[in-house]
Coordinates of C-alpha atoms in Angstrom, one line a residue:
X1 CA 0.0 0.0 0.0
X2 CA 1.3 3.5 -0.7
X3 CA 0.2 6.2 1.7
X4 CA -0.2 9.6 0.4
X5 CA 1.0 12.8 2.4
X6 CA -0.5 16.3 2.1
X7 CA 1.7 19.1 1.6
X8 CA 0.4 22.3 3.5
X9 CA 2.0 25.7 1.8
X10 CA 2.6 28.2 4.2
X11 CA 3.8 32.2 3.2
X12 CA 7.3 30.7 4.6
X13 CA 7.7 28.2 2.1
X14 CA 7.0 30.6 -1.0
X15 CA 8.8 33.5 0.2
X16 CA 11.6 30.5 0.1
X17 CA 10.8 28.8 -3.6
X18 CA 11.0 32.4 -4.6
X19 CA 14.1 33.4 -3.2
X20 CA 16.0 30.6 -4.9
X21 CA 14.4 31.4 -8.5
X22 CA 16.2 35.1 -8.3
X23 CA 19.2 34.0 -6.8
X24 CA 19.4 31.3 -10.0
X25 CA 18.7 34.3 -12.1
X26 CA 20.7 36.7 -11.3
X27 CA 23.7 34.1 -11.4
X28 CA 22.4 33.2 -14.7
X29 CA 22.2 36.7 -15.6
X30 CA 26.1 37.9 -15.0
X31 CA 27.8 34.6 -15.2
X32 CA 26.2 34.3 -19.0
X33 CA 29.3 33.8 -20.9
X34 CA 30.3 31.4 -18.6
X35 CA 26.7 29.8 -18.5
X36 CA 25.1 29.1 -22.0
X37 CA 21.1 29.9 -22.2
X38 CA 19.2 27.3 -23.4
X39 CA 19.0 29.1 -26.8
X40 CA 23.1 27.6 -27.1
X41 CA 21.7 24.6 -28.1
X42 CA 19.4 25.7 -30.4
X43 CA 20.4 24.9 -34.3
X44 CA 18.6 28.0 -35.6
X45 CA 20.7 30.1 -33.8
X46 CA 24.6 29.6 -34.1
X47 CA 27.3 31.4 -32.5
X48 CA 30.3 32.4 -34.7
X49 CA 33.9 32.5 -34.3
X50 CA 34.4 33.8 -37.5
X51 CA 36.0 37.8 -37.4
X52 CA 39.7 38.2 -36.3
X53 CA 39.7 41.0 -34.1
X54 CA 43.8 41.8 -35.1
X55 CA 44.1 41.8 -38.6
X56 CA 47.6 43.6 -38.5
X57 CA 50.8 42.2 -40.2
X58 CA 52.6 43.6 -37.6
X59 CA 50.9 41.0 -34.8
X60 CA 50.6 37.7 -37.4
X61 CA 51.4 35.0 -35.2
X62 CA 48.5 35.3 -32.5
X63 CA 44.9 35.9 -33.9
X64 CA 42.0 36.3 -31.6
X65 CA 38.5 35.6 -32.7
X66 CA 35.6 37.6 -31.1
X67 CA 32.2 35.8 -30.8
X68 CA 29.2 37.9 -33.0
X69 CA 26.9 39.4 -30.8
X70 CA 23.8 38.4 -32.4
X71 CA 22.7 34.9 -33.7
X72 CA 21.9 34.4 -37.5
X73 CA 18.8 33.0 -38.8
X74 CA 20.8 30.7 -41.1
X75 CA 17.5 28.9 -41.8
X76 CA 16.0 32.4 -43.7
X77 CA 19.1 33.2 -45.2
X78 CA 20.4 30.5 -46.4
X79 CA 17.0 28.1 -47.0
X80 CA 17.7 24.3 -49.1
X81 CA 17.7 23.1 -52.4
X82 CA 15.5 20.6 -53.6
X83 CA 18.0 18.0 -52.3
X84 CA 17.8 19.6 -49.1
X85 CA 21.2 20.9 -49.6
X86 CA 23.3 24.3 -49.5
X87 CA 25.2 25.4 -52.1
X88 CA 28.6 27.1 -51.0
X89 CA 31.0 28.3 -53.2
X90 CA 29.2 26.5 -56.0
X91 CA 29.1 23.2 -54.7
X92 CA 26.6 21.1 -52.6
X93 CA 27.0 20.5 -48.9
X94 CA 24.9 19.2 -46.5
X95 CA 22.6 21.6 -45.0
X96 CA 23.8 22.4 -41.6
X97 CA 27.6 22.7 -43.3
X98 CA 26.4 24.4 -46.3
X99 CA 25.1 27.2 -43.9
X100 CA 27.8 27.2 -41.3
X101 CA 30.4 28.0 -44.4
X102 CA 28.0 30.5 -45.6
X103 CA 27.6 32.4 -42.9
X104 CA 31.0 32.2 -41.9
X105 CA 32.0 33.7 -44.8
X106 CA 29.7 36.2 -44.8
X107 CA 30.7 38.0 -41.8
X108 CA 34.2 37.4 -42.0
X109 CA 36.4 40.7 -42.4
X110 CA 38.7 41.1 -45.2
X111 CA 42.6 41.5 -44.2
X112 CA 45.6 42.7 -46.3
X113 CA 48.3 40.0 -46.7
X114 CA 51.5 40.5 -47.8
X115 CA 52.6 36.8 -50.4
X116 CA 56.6 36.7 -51.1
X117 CA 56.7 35.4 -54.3
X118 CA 60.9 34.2 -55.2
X119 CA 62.7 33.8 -58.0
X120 CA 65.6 31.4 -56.9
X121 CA 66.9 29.4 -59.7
X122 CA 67.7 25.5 -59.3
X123 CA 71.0 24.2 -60.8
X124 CA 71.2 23.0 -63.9
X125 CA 67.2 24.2 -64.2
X126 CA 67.2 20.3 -62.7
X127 CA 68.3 18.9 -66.1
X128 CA 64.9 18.7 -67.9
X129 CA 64.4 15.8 -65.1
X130 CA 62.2 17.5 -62.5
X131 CA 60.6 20.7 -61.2
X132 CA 62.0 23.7 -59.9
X133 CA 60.8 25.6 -56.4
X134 CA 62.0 29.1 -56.8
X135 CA 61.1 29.7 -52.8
X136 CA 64.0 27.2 -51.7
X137 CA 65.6 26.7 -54.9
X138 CA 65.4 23.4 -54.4
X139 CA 64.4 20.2 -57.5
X140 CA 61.8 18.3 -57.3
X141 CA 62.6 15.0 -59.3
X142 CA 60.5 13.1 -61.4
X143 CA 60.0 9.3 -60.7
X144 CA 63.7 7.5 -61.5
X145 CA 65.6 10.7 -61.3
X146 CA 67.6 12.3 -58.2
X147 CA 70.4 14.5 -57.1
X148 CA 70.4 18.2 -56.5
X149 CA 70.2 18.8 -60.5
X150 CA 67.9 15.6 -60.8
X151 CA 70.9 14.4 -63.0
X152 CA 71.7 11.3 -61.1
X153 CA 70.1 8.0 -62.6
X154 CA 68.3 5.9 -60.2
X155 CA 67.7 1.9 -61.2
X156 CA 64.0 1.0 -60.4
X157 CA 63.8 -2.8 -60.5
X158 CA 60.7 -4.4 -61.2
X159 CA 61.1 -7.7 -59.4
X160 CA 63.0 -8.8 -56.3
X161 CA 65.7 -10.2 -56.2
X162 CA 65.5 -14.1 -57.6
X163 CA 66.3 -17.5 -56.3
X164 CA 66.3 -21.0 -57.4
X165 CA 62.8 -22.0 -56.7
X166 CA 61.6 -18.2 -58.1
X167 CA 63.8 -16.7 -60.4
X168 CA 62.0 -13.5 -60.8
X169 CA 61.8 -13.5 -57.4
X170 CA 58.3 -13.1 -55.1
X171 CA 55.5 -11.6 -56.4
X172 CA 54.3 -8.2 -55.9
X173 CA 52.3 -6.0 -58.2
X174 CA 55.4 -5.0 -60.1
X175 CA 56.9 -8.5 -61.1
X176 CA 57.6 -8.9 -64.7
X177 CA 58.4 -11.2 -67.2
X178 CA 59.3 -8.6 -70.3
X179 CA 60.9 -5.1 -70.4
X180 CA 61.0 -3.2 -67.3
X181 CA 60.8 0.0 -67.3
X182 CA 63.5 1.0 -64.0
X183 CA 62.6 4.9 -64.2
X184 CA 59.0 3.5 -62.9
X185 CA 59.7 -0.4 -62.2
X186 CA 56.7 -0.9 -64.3
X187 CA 56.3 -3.8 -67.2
X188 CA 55.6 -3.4 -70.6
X189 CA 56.2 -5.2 -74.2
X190 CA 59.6 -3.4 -75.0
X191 CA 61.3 -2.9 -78.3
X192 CA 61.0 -5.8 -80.7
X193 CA 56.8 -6.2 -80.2
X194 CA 54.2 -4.5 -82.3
X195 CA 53.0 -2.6 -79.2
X196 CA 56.0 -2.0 -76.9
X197 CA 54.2 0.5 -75.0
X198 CA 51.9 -1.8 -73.8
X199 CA 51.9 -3.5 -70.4
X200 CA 53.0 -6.8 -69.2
X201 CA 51.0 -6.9 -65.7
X202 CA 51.1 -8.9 -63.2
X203 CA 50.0 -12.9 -64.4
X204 CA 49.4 -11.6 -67.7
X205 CA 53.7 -12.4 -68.3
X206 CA 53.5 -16.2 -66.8
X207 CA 52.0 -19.1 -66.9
X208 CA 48.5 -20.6 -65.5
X209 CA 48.2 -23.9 -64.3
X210 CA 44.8 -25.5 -64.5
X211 CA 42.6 -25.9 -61.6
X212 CA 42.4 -29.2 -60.3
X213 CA 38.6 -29.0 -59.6
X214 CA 36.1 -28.8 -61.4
X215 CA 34.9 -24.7 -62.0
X216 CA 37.8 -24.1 -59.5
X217 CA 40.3 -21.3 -60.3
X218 CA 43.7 -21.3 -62.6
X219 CA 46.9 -20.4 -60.5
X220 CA 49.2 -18.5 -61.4
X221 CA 52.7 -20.1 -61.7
X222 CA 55.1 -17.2 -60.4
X223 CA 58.3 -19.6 -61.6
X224 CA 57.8 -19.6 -65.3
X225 CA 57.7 -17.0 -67.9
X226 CA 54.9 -17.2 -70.3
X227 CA 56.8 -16.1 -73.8
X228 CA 54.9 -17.5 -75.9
X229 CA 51.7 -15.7 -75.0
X230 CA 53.6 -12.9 -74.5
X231 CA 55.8 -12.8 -77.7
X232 CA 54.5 -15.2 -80.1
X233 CA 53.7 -13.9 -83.9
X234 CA 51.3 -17.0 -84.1
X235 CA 48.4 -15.7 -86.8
X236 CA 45.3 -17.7 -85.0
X237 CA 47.0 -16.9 -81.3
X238 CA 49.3 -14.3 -81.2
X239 CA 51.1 -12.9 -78.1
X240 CA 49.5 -10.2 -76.1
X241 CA 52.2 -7.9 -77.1
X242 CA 51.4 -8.5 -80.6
X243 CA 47.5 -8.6 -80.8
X244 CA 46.0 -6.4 -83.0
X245 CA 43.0 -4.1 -81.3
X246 CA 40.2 -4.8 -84.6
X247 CA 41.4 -8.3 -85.1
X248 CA 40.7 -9.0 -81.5
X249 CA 37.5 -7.2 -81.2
X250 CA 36.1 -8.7 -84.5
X251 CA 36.6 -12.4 -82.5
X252 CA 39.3 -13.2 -85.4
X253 CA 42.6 -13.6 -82.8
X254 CA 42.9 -14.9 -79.6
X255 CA 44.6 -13.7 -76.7
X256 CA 45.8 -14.5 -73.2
X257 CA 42.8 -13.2 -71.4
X258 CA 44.6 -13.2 -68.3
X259 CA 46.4 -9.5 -69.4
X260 CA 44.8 -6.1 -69.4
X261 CA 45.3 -2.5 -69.4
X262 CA 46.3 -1.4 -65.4
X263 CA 48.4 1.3 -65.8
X264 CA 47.5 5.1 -66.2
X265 CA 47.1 6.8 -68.9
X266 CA 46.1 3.8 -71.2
X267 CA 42.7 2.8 -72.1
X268 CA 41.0 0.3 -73.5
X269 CA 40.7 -3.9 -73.8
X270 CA 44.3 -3.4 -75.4
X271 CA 45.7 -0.4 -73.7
X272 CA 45.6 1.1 -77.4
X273 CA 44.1 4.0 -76.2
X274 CA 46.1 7.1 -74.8
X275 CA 44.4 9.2 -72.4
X276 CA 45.1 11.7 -69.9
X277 CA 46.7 10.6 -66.6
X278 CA 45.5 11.8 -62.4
X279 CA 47.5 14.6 -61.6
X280 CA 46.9 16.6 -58.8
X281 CA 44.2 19.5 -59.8
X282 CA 45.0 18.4 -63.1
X283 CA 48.6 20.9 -62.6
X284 CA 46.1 23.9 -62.5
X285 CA 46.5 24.3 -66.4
X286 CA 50.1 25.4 -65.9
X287 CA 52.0 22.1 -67.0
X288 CA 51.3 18.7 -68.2
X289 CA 50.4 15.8 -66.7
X290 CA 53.3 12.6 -67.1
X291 CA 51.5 10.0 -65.7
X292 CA 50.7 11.5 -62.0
X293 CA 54.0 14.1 -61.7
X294 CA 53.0 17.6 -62.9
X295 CA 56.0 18.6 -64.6
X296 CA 55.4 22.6 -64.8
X297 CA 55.9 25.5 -67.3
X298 CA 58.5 27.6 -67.1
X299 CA 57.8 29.5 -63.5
X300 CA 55.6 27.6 -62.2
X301 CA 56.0 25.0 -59.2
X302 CA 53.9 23.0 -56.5
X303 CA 52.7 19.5 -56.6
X304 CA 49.5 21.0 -58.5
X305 CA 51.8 24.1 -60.9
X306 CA 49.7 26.2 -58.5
X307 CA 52.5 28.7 -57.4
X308 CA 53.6 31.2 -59.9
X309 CA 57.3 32.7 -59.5
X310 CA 58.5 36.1 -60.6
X311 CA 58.7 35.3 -64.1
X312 CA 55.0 33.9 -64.3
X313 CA 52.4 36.1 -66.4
X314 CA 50.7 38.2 -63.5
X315 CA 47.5 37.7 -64.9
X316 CA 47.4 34.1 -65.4
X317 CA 47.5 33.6 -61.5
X318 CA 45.4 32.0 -59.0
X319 CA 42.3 33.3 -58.1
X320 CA 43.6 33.2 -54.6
X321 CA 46.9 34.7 -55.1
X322 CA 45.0 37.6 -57.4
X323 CA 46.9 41.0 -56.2
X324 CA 45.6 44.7 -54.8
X325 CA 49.1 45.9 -55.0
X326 CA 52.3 45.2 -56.2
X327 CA 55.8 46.0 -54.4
X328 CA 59.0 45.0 -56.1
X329 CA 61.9 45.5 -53.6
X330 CA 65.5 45.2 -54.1
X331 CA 67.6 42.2 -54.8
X332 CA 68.9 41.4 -51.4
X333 CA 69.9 37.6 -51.7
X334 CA 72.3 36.0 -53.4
X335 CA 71.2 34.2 -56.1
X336 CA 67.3 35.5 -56.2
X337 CA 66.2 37.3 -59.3
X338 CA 64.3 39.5 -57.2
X339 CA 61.4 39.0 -54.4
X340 CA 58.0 40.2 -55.8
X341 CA 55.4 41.4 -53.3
X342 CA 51.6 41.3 -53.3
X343 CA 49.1 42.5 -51.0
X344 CA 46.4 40.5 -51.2
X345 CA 43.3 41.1 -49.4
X346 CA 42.1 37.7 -47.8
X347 CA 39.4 36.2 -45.6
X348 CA 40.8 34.4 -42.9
X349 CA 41.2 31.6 -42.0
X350 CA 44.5 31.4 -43.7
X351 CA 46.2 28.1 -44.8
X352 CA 50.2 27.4 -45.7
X353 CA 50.6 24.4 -47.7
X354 CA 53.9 22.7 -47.4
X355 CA 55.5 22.0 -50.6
X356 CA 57.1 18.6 -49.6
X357 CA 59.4 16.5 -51.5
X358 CA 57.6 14.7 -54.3
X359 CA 58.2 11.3 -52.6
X360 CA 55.8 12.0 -50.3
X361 CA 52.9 12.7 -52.7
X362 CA 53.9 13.4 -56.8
X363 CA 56.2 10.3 -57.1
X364 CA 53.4 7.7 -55.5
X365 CA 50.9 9.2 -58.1
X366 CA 53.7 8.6 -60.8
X367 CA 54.2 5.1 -59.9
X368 CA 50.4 3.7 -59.4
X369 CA 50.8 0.3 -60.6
X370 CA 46.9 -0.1 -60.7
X371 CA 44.5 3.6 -62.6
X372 CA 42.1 3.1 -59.3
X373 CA 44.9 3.5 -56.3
X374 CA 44.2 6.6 -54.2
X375 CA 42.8 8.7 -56.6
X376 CA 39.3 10.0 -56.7
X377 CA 38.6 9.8 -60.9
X378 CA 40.6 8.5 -63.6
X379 CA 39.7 9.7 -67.5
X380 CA 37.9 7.2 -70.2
X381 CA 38.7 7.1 -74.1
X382 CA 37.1 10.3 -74.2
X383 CA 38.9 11.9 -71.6
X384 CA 35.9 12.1 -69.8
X385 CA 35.6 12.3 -65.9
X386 CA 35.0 8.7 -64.1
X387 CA 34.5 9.0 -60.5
X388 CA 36.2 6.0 -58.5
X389 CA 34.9 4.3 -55.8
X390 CA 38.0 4.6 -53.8
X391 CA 38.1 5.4 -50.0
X392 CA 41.6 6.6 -50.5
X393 CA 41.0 9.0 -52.9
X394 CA 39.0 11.3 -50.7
X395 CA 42.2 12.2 -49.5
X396 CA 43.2 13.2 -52.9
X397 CA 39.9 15.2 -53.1
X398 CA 40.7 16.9 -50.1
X399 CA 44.3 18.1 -50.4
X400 CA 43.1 19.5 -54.2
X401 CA 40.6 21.5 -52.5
X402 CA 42.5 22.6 -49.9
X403 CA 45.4 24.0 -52.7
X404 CA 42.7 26.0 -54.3
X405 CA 41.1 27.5 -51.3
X406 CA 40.8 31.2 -51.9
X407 CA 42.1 31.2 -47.8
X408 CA 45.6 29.8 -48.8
X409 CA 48.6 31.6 -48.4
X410 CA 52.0 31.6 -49.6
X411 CA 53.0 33.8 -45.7
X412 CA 53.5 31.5 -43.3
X413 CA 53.9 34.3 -40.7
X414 CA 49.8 35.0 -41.6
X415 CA 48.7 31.1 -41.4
X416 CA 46.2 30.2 -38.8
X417 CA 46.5 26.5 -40.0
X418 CA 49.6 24.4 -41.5
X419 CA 48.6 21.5 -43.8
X420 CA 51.4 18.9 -44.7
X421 CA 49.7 17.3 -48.0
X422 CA 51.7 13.5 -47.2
X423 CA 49.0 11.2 -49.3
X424 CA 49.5 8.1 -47.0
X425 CA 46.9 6.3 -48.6
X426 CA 48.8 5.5 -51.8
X427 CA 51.9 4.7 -49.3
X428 CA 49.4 1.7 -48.1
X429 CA 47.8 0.5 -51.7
X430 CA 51.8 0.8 -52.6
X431 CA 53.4 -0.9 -49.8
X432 CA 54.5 -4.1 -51.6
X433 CA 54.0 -3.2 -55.0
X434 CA 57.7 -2.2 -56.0
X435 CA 60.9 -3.0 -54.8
X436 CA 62.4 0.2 -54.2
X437 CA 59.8 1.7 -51.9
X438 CA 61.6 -1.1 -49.3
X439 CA 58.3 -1.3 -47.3
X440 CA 57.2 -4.6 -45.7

């Protein structure tokens, strides 16, 4: 049984209950920014961080951001598509972020920031073998080229080294049978074949051994070369190296079914088919793409071409690099052409991108054994975009958007973030594709 009390109210016991609700309010009142209101956790109304109350060069390395008074009806101002999505910047984003980027940007303050732009010259302009950053004056090689003038020779083997029971040693991706190409340690057909530019891949160079079930599946025999589907001149059955692209679609040839067309920059059944290769923002339009490594025209550097120097056309740069005013001081170190200054007014936040070494990013683009390895598209017959289904390549996606921000910088000093682009995803897909990577 549950007994049930009666609670008599006396004038004490008010005068009390109400005591306590003032006390609560007036600590809620002038502890506030201490205390969120209830309205904090409200998603209509959002409190920004977005306006940089020092926007001086002369104090760059501490910036304080003040909160904006008032809440924004991001709702009103910034309502959904038909996909229930916000457009920002010209692309899609979800809602919520499509109006938190809006409105950040909307009440962000413009600040003048000063971008160095050098002229140091690399030696030997890196021998034709590599691109030159005229910040550090430093090469960046292409894939089986090193030294400071990217005039030293490197030897990419393709396979491991061999033993008696595997003379082309243990299989990885990169084991061939044919001519390897060491600049890349990839395989192809070589001189001699009809198509010499045509991968050897994987099984396609040895030979299958039957299954010994029924519908089971043929193994591939690492141990033995498979020349004669490789280099054979036979008329009913030639080798894939020899296969011609109409006689094999017209069912008049065979072929060894077991090769295909892997590598970048090749399309087709055949690999008969050249195509444009995954660079990184495509090298901005300021150099061509060789198979991943943006090898830049003349004053241009960065993984992407992105960065002019002070012999690039003024107009032809960046959006985000576009200048209010030019300053062209004096030559003041040895072996700089002359630094070029450019105030650029700028939204913050401001991000530096590093310009690493290409090993860390160009070079495991250049060597992709496989079109589909961290990258986020890859380009058909037609050159046309194909969008991958590749986890990896979001990274790709993000470090391209990140390079043309319109909040990057080239000043350090003015950065409120650092990003150092290393694209470990292709260091995983690639750990034990190629010899000289020496990863396990």
């Amino acid at each position: 049984m549950f007994s049930v009390q009666k609670w008599k109210c006396s004038w004490s016991m008010v005068a009390t209950v109400a005591s306590i609700i003032v006390l609560v309010s007036v600590v809620h009142l002038f502890l506030f920014p201490v205390v969120p209101s209830l309205d904090y956790f409200s998603a209509r109304q959002v409190q920004y961080k977005c306006v940089p109350i020092n926007s001086s060069l002369e104090q760059s390395t501490d910036h304080v951001w003040e909160n904006k008074p008032q809440g924004l009806n991001l709702d009103h101002r910034f309502p959904t598509d038909l996909h229930n999505g916000v457009v920002y910047r010209n692309a899609p984003w979800k809602a919520e972020i499509g109006r938190w980027l809006s409105g950040c940007d909307a009440i962000a303050t413009e600040v003048n920031i000063v971008e160095t732009l050098g002229g140091r010259r690399c030696k030997s302009d890196c021998s034709g073998h590599g691109v030159c950053n005229h910040e550090l004056g430093q090469c960046r090689c292409f894939h089986g080229f090193s030294g400071e003038a990217c005039s030293e020779r490197l030897n990419l083997s393709c396979n491991y080294p061999g033993t008696p029971e595997l003379p082309y040693g243990r299989w990885v991706v990169s084991i061939c049978s044919a001519h390897c190409d060491t600049t890349r340690a990839m395989c192809f057909c070589g001189e001699g074949t009809k198509y010499p530019n045509r991968p050897v891949a994987e099984a396609c160079g040895f030979q299958m051994n039957l299954p010994s079930e029924p519908e089971g599946a043929k193994l591939t025999d690492w141990a033995k070369a498979d020349l004669d589907n490789i280099f054979t001149t036979n008329g009913s059955k030639p080798g894939w190296c020899n296969v011609d692209p109409a006689a094999a679609y017209d069912s008049k040839v065979l072929f060894k079914e077991e090769c295909d067309c892997k590598y970048d920059g090749l399309w087709g059944r055949f690999c008969e088919v050249p195509v444009e290769s995954v660079c990184i923002n495509q090298c901005s339009g300021n150099g061509h793409c060789r198979g991943g490594f943006c090898q830049c025209y003349n004053g241009w550097y960065g993984t992407d071409c992105s960065i002019p120097s002070v012999v690039s056309p003024i107009g032809e740069w960046p959006k985000w690099l576009k200048p209010a005013h030019l300053d062209i001081p004096s030559n003041e170190v040895t072996g700089r052409l002359v630094n070029l200054n450019a105030a650029v007014e700028k939204k913050r936040p401001l991000i530096y991108v590093y310009d690493l070494p290409p090993e860390f990013n160009s070079l495991l683009l250049e060597g992709r054994h496989f079109k589909f390895e961290c990258v986020n598209r890859i380009y058909d017959e037609r050159n046309a975009t194909l969008w991958t289904e590749q986890l990896y390549g979001s990274q790709m996606a993000m470090y391209e958007s990140i390079l043309a921000s319109p909040h990057r910088t080239l000043n350090g000093e003015e950065a409120d973030f650092f990003f150092v682009p290393v694209l470990d995803a292709c260091i995983i897909t690639r750990a034990d594709d190629a010899p000289h990577l020496s990863l396990e």
